[in-house]
C-alpha positions as a Markdown table, in Angstrom:
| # | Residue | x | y | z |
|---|---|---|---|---|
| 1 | Unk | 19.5 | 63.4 | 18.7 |
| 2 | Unk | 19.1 | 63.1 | 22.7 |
| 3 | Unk | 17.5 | 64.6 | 25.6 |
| 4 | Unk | 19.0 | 66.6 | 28.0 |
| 5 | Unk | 21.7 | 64.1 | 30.1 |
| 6 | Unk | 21.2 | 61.0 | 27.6 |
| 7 | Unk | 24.2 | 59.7 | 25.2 |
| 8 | Unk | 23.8 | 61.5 | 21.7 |
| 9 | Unk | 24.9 | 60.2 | 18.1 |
| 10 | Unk | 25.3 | 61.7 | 14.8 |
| 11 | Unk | 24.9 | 58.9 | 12.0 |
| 12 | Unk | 25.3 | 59.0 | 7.7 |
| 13 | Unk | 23.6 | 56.8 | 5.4 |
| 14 | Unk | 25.9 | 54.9 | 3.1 |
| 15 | Unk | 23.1 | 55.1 | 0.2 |
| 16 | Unk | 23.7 | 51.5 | -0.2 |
| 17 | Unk | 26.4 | 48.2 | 1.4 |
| 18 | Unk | 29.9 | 49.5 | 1.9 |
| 19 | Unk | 32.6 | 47.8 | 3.4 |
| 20 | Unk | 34.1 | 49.9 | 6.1 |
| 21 | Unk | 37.2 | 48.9 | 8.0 |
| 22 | Unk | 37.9 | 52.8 | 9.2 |
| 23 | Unk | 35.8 | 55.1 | 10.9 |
| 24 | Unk | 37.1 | 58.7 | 11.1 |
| 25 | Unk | 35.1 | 61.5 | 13.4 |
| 26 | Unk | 35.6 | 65.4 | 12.9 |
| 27 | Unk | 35.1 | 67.3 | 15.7 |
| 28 | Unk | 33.0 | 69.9 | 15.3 |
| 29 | Unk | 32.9 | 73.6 | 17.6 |
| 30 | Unk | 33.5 | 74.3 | 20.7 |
| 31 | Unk | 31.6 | 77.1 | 23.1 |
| 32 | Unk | 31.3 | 76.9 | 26.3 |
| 33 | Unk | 27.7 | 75.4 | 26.7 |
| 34 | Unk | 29.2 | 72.3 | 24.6 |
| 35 | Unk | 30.6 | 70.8 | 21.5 |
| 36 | Unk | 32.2 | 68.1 | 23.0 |
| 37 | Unk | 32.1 | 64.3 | 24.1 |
| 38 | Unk | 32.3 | 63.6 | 28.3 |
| 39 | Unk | 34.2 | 60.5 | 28.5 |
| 40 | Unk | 34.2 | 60.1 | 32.2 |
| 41 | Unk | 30.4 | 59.3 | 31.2 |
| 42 | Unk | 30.9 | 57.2 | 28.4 |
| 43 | Unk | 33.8 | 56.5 | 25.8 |
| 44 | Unk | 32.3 | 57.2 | 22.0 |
| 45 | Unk | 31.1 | 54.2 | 20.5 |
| 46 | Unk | 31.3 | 53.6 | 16.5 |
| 47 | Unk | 28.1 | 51.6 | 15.3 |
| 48 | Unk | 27.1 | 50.1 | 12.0 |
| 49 | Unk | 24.1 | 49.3 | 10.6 |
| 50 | Unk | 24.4 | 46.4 | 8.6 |
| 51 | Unk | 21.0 | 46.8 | 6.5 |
| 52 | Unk | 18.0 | 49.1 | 6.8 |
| 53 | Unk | 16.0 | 46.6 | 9.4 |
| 54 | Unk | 18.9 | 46.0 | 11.4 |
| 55 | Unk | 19.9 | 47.3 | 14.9 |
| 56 | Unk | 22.7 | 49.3 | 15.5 |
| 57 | Unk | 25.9 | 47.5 | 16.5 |
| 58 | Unk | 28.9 | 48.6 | 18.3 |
| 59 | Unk | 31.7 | 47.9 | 16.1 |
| 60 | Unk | 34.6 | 49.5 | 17.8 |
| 61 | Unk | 35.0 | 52.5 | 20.7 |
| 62 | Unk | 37.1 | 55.8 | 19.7 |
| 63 | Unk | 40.0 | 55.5 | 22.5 |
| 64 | Unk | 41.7 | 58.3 | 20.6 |
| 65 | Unk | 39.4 | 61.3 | 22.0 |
| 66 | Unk | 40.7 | 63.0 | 25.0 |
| 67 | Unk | 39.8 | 62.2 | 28.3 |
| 68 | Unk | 37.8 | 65.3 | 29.5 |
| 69 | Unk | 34.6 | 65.5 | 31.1 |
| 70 | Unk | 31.4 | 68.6 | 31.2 |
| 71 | Unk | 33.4 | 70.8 | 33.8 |
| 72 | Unk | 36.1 | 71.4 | 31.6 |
| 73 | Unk | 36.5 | 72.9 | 28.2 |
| 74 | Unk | 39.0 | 70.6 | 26.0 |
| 75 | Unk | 41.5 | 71.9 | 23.8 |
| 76 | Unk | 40.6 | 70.9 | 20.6 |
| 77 | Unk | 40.2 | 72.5 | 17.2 |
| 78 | Unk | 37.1 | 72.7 | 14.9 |
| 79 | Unk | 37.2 | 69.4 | 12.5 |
| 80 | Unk | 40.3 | 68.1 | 14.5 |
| 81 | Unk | 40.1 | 64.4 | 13.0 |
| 82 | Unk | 40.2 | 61.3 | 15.7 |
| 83 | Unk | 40.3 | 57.8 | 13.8 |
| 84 | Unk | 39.8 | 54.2 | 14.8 |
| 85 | Unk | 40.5 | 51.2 | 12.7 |
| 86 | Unk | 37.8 | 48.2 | 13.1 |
| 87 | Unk | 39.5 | 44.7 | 14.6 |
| 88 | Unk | 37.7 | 43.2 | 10.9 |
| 89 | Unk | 35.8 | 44.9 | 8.2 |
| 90 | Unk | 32.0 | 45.1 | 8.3 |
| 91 | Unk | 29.8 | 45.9 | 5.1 |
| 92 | Unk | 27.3 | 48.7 | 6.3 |
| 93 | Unk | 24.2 | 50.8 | 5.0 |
| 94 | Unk | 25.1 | 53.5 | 7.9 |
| 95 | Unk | 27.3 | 54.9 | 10.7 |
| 96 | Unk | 26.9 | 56.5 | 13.4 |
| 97 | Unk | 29.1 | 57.6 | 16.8 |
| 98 | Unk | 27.0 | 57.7 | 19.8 |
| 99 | Unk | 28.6 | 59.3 | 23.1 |
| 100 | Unk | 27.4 | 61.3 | 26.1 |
| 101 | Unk | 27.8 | 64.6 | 25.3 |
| 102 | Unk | 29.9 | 67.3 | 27.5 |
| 103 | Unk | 27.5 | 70.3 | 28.9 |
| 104 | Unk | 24.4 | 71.0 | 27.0 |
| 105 | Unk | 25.6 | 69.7 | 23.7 |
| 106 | Unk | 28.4 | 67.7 | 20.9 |
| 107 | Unk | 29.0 | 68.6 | 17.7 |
| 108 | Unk | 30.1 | 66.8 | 14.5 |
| 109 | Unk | 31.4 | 68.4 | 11.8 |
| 110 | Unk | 32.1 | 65.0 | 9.8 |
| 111 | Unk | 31.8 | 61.1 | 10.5 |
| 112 | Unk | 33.1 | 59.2 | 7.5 |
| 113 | Unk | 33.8 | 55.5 | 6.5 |
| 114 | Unk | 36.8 | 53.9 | 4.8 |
| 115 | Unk | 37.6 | 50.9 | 2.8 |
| 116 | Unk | 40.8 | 50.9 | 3.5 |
């Protein structure tokens, strides 16, 4: 979703409006080429789509990801869950996270909107 040394995202398509008002990212795996997010780049953003010809929004930044950056290899386990709750709901088509991603490469193993 990026080339080398640009911010990265992984989105899903809600299939049609949803009302979100929780985002929750899974980590995916880690080697040591990559897997993770550098936040001394960039903190993860959470966007929304709010319709197919809309632009993507920022609707809230995941502060709960560890601080770490490309030269080190976090401690974190495969689908380890980091969640944000939105300052208001927001009815969108998608979501995506977009951050800078540590070494060569992130990885995702879920993003996933709530209701509640």
């Amino acid at each position: 979703s990026n080339k080398r040394g640009e911010p990265g995202w992984f989105a899903v398509a809600l299939g049609r409006p949803q009302q979100i008002s929780r985002v929750v990212f899974r980590h995916g795996s880690l080697t040591p080429a990559g897997g993770w997010f550098d936040i001394s780049r960039m903190v993860p953003q959470i966007q929304v789509k709010t319709d197919e010809k809309a632009d993507w929004t920022t609707v809230a930044r995941l502060t709960s990801y560890p601080w770490v950056d490309y030269t080190m290899i976090p401690n974190l386990r495969d689908g380890q869950p980091f969640e944000v709750k939105l300052s208001a709901p927001v009815t969108a088509v998608a979501i995506r996270i977009l951050a800078q991603p540590g070494r060569g490469y992130a990885s995702c193993a879920e993003l996933s909107g709530y209701s509640e």
